[in-house]
Short mmCIF file of C-alpha atoms and ligand atoms in Angstrom, two decimals:
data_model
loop_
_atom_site.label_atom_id
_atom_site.label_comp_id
_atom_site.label_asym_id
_atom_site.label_seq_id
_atom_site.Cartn_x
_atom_site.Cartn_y
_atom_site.Cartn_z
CA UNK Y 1 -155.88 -47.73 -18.38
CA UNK Y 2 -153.47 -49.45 -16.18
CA UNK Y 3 -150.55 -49.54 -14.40
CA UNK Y 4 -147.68 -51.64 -15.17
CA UNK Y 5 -144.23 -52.03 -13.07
CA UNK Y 6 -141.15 -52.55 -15.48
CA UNK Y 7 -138.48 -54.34 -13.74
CA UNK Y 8 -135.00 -53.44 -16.19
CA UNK Y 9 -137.35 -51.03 -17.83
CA UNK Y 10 -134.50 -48.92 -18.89
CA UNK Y 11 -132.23 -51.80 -20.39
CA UNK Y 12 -132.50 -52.83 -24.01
CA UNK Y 13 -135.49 -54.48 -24.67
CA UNK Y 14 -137.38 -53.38 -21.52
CA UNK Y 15 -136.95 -49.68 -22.72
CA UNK Y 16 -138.26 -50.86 -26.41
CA UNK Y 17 -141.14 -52.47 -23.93
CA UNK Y 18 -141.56 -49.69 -22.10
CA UNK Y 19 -142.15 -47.29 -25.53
CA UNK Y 20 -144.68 -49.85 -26.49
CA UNK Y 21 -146.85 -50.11 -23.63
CA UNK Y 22 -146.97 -45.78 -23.09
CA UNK Y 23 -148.20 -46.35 -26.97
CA UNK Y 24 -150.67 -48.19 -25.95
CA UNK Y 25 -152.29 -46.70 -23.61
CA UNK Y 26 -150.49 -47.89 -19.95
CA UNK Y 27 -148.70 -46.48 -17.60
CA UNK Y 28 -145.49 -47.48 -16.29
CA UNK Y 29 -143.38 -47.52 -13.44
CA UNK Y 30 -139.60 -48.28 -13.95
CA UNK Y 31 -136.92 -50.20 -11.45
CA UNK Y 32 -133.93 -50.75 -12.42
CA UNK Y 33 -130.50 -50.58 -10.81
CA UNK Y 34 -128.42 -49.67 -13.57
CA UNK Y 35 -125.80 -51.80 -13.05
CA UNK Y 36 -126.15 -52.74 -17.26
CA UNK Y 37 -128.06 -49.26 -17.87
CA UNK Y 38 -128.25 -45.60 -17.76
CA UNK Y 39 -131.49 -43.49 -15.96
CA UNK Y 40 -130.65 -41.24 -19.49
CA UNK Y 41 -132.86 -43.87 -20.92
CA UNK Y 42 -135.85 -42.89 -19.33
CA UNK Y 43 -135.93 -39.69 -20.76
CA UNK Y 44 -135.36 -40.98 -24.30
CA UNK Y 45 -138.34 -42.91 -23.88
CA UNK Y 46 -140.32 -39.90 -23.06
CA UNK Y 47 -138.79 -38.02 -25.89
CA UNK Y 48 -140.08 -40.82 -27.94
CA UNK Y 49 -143.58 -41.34 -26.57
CA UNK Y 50 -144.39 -37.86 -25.33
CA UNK Y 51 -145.59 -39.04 -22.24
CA UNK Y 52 -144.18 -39.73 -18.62
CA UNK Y 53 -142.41 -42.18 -17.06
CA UNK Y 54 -142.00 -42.84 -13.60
CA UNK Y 55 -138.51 -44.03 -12.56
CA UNK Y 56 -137.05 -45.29 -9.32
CA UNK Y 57 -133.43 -46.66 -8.81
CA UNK Y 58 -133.83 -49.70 -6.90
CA UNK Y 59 -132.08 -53.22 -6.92
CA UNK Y 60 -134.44 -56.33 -6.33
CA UNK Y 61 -131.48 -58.23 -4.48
CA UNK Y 62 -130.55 -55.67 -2.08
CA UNK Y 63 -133.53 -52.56 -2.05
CA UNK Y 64 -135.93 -54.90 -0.60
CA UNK Y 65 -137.48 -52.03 1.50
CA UNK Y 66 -137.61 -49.71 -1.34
CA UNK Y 67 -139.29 -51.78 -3.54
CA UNK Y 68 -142.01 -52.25 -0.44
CA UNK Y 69 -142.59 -48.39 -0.43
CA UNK Y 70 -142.78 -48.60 -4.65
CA UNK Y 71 -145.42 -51.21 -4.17
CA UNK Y 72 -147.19 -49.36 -1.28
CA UNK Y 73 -147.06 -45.82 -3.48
CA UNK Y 74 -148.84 -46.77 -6.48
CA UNK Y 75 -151.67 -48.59 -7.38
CA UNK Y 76 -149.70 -51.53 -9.43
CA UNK Y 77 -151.80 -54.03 -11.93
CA UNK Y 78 -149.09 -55.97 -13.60
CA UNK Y 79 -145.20 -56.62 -13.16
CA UNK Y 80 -142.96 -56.95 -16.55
CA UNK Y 81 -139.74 -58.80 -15.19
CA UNK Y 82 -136.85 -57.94 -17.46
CA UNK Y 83 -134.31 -57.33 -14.55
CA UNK Y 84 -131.20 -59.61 -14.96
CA UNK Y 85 -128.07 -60.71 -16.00
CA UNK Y 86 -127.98 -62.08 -19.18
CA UNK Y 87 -124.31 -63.46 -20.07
CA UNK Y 88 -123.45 -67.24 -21.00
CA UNK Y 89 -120.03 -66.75 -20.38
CA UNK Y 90 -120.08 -64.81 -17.31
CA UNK Y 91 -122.50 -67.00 -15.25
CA UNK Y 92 -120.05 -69.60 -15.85
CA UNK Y 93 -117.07 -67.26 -14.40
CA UNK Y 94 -119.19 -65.95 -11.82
CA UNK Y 95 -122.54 -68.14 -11.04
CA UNK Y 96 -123.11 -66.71 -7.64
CA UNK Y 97 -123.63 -63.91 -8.79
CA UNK Y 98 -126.29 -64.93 -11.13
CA UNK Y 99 -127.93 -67.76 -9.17
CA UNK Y 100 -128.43 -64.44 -6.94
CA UNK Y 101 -129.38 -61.94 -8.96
CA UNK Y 102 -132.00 -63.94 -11.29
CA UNK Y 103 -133.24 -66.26 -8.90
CA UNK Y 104 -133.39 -64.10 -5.41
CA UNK Y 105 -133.88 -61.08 -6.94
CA UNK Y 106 -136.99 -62.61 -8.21
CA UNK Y 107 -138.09 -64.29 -5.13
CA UNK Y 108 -137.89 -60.77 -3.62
CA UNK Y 109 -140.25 -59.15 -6.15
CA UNK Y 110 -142.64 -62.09 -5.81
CA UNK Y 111 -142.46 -61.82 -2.00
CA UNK Y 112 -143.23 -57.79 -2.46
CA UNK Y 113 -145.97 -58.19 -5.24
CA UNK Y 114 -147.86 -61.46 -2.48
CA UNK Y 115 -147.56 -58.57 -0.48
CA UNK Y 116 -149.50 -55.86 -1.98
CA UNK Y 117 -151.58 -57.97 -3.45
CA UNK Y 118 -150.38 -57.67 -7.61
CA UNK Y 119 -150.11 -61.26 -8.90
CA UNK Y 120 -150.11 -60.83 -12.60
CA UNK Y 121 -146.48 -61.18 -13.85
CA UNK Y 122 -144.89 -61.75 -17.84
CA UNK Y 123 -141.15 -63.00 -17.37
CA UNK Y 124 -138.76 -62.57 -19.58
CA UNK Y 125 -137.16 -66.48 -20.15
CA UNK Y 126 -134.97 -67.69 -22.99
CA UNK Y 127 -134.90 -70.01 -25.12
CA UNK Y 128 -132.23 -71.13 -23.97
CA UNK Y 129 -134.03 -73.24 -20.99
CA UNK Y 130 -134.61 -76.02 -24.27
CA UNK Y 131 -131.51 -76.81 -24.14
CA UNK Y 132 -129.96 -79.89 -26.12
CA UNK Y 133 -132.49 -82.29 -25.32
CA UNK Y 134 -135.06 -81.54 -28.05
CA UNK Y 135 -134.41 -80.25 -32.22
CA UNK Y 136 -135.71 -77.16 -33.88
CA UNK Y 137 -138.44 -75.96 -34.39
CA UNK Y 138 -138.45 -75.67 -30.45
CA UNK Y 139 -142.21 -75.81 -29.30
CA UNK Y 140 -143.81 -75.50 -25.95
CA UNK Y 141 -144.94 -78.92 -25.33
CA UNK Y 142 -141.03 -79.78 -25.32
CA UNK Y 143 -139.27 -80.61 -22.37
CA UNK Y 144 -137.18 -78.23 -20.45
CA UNK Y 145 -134.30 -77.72 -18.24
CA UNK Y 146 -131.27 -79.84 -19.81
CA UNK Y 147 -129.52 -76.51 -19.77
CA UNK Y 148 -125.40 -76.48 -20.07
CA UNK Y 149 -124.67 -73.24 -18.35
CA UNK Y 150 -125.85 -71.01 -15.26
CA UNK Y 151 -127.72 -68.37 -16.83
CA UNK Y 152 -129.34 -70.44 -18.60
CA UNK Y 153 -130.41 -72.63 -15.81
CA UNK Y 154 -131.24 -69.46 -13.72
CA UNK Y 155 -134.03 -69.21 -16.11
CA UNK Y 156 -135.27 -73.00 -15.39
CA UNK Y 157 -135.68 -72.38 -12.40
CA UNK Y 158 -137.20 -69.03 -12.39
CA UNK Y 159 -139.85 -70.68 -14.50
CA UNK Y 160 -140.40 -73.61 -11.94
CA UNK Y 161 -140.56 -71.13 -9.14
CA UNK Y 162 -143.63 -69.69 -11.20
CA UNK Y 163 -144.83 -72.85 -12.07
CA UNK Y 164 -145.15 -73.45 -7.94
CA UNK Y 165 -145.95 -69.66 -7.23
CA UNK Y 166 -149.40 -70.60 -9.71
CA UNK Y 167 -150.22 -74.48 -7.81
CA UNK Y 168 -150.28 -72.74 -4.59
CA UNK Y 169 -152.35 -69.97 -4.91
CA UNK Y 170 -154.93 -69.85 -8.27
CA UNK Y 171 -154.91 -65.81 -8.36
CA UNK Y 172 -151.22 -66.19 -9.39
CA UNK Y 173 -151.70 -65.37 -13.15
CA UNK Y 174 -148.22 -65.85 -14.81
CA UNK Y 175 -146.72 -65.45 -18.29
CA UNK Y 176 -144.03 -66.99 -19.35
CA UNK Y 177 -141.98 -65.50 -22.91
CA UNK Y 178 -138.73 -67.51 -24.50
CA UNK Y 179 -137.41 -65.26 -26.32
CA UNK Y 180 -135.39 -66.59 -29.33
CA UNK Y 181 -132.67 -63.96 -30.44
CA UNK Y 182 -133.47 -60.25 -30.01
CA UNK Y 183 -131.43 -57.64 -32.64
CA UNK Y 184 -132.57 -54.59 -33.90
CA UNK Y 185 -132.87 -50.90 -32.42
CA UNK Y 186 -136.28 -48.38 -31.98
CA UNK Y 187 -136.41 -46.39 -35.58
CA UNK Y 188 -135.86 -43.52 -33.64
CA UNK Y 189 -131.94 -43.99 -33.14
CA UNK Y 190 -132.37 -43.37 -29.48
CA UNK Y 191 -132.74 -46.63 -27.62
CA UNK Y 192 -130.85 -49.69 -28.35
CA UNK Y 193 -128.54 -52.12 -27.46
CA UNK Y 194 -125.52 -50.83 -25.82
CA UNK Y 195 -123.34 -53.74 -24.46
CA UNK Y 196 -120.48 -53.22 -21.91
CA UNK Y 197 -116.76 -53.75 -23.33
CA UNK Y 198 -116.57 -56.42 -26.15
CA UNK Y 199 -119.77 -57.70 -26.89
CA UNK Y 200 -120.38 -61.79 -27.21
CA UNK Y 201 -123.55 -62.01 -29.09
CA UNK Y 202 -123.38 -62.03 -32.78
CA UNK Y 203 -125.25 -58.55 -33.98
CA UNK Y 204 -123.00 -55.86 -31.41
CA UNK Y 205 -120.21 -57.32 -33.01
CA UNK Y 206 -121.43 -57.34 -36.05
CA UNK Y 207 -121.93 -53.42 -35.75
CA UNK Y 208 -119.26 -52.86 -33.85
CA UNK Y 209 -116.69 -54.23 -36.78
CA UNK Y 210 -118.59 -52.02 -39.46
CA UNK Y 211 -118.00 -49.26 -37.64
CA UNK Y 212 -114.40 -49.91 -37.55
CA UNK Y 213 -114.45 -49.81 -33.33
CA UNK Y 214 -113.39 -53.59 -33.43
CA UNK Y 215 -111.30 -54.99 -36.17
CA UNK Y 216 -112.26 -58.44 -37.47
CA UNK Y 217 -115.56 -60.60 -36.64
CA UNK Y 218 -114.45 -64.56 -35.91
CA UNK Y 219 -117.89 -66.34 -37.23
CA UNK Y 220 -117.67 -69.28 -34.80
CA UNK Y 221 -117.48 -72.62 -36.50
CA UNK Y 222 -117.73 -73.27 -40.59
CA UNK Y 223 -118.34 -77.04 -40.35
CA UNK Y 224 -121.60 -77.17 -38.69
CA UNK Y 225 -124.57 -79.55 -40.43
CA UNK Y 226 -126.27 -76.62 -41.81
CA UNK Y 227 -126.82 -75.53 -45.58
CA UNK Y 228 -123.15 -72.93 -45.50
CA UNK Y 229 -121.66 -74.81 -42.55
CA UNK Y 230 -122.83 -71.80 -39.74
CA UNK Y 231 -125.26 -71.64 -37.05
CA UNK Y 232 -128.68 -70.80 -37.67
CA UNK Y 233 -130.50 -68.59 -35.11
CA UNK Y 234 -134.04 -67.33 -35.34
CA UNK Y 235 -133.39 -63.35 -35.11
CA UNK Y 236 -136.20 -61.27 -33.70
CA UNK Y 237 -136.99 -57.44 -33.79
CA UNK Y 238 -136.72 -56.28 -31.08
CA UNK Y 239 -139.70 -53.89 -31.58
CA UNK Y 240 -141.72 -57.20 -32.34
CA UNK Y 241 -140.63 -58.72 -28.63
CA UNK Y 242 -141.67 -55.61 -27.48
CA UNK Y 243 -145.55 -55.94 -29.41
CA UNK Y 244 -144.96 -59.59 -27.69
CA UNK Y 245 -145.53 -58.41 -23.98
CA UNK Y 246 -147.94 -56.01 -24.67
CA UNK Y 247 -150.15 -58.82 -26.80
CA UNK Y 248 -149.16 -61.06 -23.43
CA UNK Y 249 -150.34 -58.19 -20.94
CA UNK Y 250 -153.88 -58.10 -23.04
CA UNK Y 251 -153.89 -61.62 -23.19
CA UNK Y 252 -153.53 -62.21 -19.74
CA UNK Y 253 -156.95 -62.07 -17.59
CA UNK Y 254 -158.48 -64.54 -20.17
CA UNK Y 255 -155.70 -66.92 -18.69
CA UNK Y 256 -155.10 -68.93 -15.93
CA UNK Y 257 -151.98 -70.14 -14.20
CA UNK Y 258 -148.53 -69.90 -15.98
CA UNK Y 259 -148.28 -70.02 -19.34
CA UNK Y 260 -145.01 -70.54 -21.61
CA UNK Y 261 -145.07 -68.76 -25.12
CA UNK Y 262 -141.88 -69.00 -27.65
CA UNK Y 263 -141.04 -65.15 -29.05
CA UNK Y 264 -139.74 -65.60 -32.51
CA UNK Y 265 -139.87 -65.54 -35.96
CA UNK Y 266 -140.24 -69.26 -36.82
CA UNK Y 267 -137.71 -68.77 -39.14
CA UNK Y 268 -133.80 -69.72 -39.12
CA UNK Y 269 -130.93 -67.50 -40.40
CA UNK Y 270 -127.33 -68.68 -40.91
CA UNK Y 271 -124.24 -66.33 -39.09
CA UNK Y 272 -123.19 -65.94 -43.14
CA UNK Y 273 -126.71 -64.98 -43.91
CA UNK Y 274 -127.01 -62.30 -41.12
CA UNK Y 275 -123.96 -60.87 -42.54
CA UNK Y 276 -124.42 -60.77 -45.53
CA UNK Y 277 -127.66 -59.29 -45.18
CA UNK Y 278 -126.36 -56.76 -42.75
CA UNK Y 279 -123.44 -55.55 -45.40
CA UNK Y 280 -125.87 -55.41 -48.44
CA UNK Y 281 -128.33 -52.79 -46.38
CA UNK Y 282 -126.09 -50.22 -44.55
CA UNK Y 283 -123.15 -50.84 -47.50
CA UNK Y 284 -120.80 -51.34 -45.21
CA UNK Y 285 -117.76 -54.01 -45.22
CA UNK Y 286 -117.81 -56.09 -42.40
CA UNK Y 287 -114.18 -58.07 -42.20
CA UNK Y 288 -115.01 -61.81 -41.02
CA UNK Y 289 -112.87 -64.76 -40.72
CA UNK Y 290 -113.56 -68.51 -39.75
CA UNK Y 291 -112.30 -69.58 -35.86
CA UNK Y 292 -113.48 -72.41 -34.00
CA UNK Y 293 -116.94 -73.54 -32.80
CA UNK Y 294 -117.75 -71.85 -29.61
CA UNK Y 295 -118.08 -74.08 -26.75
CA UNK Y 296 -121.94 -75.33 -25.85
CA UNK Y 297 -122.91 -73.27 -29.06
CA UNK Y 298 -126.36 -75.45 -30.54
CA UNK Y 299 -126.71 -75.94 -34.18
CA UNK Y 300 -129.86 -75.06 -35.40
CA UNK Y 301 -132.33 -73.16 -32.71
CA UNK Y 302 -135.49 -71.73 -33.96
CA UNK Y 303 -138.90 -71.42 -32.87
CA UNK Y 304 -142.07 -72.79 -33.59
CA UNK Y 305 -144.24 -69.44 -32.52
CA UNK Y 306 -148.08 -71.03 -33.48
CA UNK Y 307 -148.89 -71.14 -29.74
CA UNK Y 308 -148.04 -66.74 -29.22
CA UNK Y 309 -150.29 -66.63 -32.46
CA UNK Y 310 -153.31 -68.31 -31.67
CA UNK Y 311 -153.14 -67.50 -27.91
CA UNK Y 312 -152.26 -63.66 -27.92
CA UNK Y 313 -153.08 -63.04 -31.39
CA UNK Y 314 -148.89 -61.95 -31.89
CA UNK Y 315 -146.76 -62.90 -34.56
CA UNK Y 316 -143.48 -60.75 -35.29
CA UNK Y 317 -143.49 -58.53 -38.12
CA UNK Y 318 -139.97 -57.32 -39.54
CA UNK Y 319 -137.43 -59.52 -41.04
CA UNK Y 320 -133.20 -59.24 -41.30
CA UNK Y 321 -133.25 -56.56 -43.85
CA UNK Y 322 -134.98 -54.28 -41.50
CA UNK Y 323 -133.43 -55.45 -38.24
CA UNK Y 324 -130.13 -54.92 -39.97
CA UNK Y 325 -130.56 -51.52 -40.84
CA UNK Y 326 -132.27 -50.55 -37.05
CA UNK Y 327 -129.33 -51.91 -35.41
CA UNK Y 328 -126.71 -50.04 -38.06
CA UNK Y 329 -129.03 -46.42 -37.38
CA UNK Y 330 -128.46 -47.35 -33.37
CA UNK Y 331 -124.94 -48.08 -33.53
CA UNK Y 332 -124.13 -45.00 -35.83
CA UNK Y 333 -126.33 -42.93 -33.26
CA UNK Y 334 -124.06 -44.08 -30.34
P1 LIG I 1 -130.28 -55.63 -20.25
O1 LIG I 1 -129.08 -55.97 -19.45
O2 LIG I 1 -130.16 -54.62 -21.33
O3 LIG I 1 -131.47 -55.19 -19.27
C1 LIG I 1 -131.63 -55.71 -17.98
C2 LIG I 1 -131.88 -54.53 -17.05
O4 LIG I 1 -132.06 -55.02 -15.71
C3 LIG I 1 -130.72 -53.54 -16.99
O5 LIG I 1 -131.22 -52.23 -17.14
C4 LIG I 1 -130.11 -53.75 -15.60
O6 LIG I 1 -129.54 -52.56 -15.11
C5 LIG I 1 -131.31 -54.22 -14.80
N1 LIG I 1 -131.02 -55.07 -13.65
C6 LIG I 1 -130.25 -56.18 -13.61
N2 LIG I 1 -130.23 -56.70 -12.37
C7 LIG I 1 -131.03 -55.90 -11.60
C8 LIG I 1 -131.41 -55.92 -10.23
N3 LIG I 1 -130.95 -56.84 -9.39
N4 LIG I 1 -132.24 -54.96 -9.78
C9 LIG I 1 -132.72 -54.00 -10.63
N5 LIG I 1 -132.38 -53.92 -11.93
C10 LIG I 1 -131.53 -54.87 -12.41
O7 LIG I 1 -130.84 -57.02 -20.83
P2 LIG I 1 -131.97 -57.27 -21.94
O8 LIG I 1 -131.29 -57.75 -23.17
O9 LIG I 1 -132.86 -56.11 -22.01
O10 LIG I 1 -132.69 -58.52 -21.29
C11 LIG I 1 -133.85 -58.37 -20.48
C12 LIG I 1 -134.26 -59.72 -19.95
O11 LIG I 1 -134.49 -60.60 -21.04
C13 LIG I 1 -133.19 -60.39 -19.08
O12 LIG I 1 -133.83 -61.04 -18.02
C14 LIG I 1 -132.56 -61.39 -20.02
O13 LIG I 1 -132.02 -62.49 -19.35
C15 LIG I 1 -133.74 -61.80 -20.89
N6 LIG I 1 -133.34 -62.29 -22.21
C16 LIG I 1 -132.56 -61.51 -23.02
C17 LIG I 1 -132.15 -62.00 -24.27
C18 LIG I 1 -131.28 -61.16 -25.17
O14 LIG I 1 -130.73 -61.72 -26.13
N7 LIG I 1 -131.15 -59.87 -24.95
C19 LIG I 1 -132.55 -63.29 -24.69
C20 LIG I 1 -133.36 -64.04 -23.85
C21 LIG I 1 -133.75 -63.53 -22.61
N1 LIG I 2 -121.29 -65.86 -33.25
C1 LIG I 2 -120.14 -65.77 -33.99
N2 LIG I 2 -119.24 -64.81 -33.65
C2 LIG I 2 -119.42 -63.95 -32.61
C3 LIG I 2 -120.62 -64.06 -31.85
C4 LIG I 2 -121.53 -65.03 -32.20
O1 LIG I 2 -119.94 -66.53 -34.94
O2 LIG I 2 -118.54 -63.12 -32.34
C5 LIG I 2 -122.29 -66.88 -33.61
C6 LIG I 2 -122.52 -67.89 -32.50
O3 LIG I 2 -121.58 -68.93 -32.60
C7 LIG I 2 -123.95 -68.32 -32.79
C8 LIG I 2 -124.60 -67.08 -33.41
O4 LIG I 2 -123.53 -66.24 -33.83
O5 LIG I 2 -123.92 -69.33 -33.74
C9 LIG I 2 -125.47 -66.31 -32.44
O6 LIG I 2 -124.73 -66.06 -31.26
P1 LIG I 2 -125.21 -65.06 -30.12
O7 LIG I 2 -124.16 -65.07 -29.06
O8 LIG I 2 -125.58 -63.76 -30.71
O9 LIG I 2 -126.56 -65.73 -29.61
P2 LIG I 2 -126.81 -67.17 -28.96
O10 LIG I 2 -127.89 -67.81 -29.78
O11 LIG I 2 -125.58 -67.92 -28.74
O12 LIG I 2 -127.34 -66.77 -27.51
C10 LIG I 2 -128.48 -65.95 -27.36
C11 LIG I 2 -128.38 -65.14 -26.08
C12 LIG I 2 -128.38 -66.04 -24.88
C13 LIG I 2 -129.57 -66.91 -24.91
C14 LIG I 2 -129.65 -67.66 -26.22
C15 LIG I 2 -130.96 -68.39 -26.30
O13 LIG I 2 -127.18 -64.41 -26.08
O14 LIG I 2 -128.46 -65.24 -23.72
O15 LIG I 2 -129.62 -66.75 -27.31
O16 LIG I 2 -131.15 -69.00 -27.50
F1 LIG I 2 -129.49 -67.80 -23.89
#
């Protein structure tokens, strides 16, 4: 048994993390800050699991002191890094903000976990740090960094600051996971994604139009070099990221260093498709109509997930149909 520190742990996929790892045998500590969460979440996750979870209210930008005492209070084996913002278009409205929270608060957990002496860490990247400079399928050995917006590079250079963490000091045992696109809910109906005002990425809205809270979905561009002219994006279970960090956290004393892993499905889905797909299992209409490609919007971005297979032993699970209905369960639920 051991103890792992969830950083977000009550945000969407680091509460679906969270229900994973208590299944699995680990303990966990939660810090989060709510400022994109409830604390209500913790307790779903108990009602889920059956077991208890520890929960503090701290913010890794500002709490510094707090998150000393959280490190000095329990015996800590491993860090899961989920806290941060996550929004394309407001890093580019407000990129202080997110150069601070992504990048310092991280510095100031590393600086708290040199501390106390915990240097085994599994980051949540994107893969959005691939940027335009390579084609899909997106591997591991491609280059990084030619990013076109601040989240995005916040990422980058999260990753580099590992990458110099791990050349400095060899006990430094970091793992790196890109996730592709995350969608989906737990079975339960209790957890899920629950974005704040109107969403931007594609499955919320998705929902949120079937459920008649928005009106009309605008599928970004029809023109695109793809088979029906729309994006293709490789959608992951979020259940299956969540099986993704606890393969990582077992996989992680056999390796050394940092190591990058893609989190996907290997396989590409079209905006039409995803709709489609979603209306034919929850029977529900889902009113769409063609606007213009959104700005710094890539093509065709899906993974190439060998290396997660033959290093952790994971490869995701559940396709659209069943991601489609999770997310329709959630968003009736909420
Ligand atoms: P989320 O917003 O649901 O969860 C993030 C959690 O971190 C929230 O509970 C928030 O309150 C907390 N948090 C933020 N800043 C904090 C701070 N300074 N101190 C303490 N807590 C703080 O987001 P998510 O979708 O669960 O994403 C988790 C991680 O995965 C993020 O780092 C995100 O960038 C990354 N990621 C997400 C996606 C995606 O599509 N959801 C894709 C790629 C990468
Ligand atoms: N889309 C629409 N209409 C919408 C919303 C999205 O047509 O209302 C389209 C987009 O144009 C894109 C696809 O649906 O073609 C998926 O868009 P999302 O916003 O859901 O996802 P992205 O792939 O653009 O971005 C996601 C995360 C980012 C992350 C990136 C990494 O939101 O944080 O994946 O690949 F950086």
């Amino acid at each position: 048994m051991s103890t792992v520190l969830v950083t977000g742990g009550t945000g969407y996929i680091g509460s679906h993390t969270c229900v994973e790892l208590l299944n699995n045998g680990y303990d966990i500590i939660i810090v989060d800050n709510f400022c994109n969460s409830s604390p209500d979440v913790a307790g779903r996750i108990e009602q889920i699991t059956g077991k208890k979870v520890k929960l503090y209210k701290c913010d890794l930008c500002y709490d510094v002191e707090k998150l000393d005492e959280i490190f000095k209070e329990n015996k800590i084996d491993a860090v899961m890094h989920f806290a941060g913002l996550k929004s394309v278009s407001e890093s580019i409205k407000f990129p202080i903000l997110y150069y601070e929270n992504n990048v310092f608060g991280t510095v100031n957990l590393c600086k708290a976990m040199e501390k106390h002496n915990v240097k085994k860490i599994i980051f949540s990247s994107s893969a959005t740090v691939y940027g335009t400079s390579s084609f899909a399928p997106y591997d591991e050995t491609m280059p990084i960094g030619d990013v076109s917006n601040p989240y995005g590079r916040t990422k980058y250079i999260v990753e580099k600051l590992f990458e110099d963490l791990c050349n400095s000091d060899a006990l430094w045992n970091v793992v790196i996971l890109r996730y592709f696109n995350p969608i989906g809910a737990h079975e339960s109906g209790l957890i899920g994604e629950s974005p704040k005002g109107i969403p931007n990425n594609l499955m919320p809205y998705i929902s949120l139009v079937a459920a008649g809270k928005l009106d009309t979905l605008t599928i970004f561009g029809k023109d695109y070099d793809t088979p029906d002219g729309t994006c293709i994006r490789d959608y992951i279970h979020v259940i299956d990221i969540a099986k993704g960090h606890v393969c990582a956290l077992s996989g992680i004393t056999k390796l050394s260093g940092v190591n990058a892993y893609n989190l996907g499905t290997s396989k590409g889905t079209s905006v039409l498709e995803l709709i489609n797909a979603f209306q034919k299992m929850t029977s529900r209409k889902v009113r769409c109509t063609f606007g213009e490609r959104r700005k710094g919007d890539i093509p065709v971005v899906y993974a190439n997930a060998d290396k997660a297979y033959k290093e952790l032993g994971f490869k995701a699970e559940y396709g659209i149909e069943k991601m489609c209905i999770d997310a329709w369960r959630w968003q009736c639920n909420s």
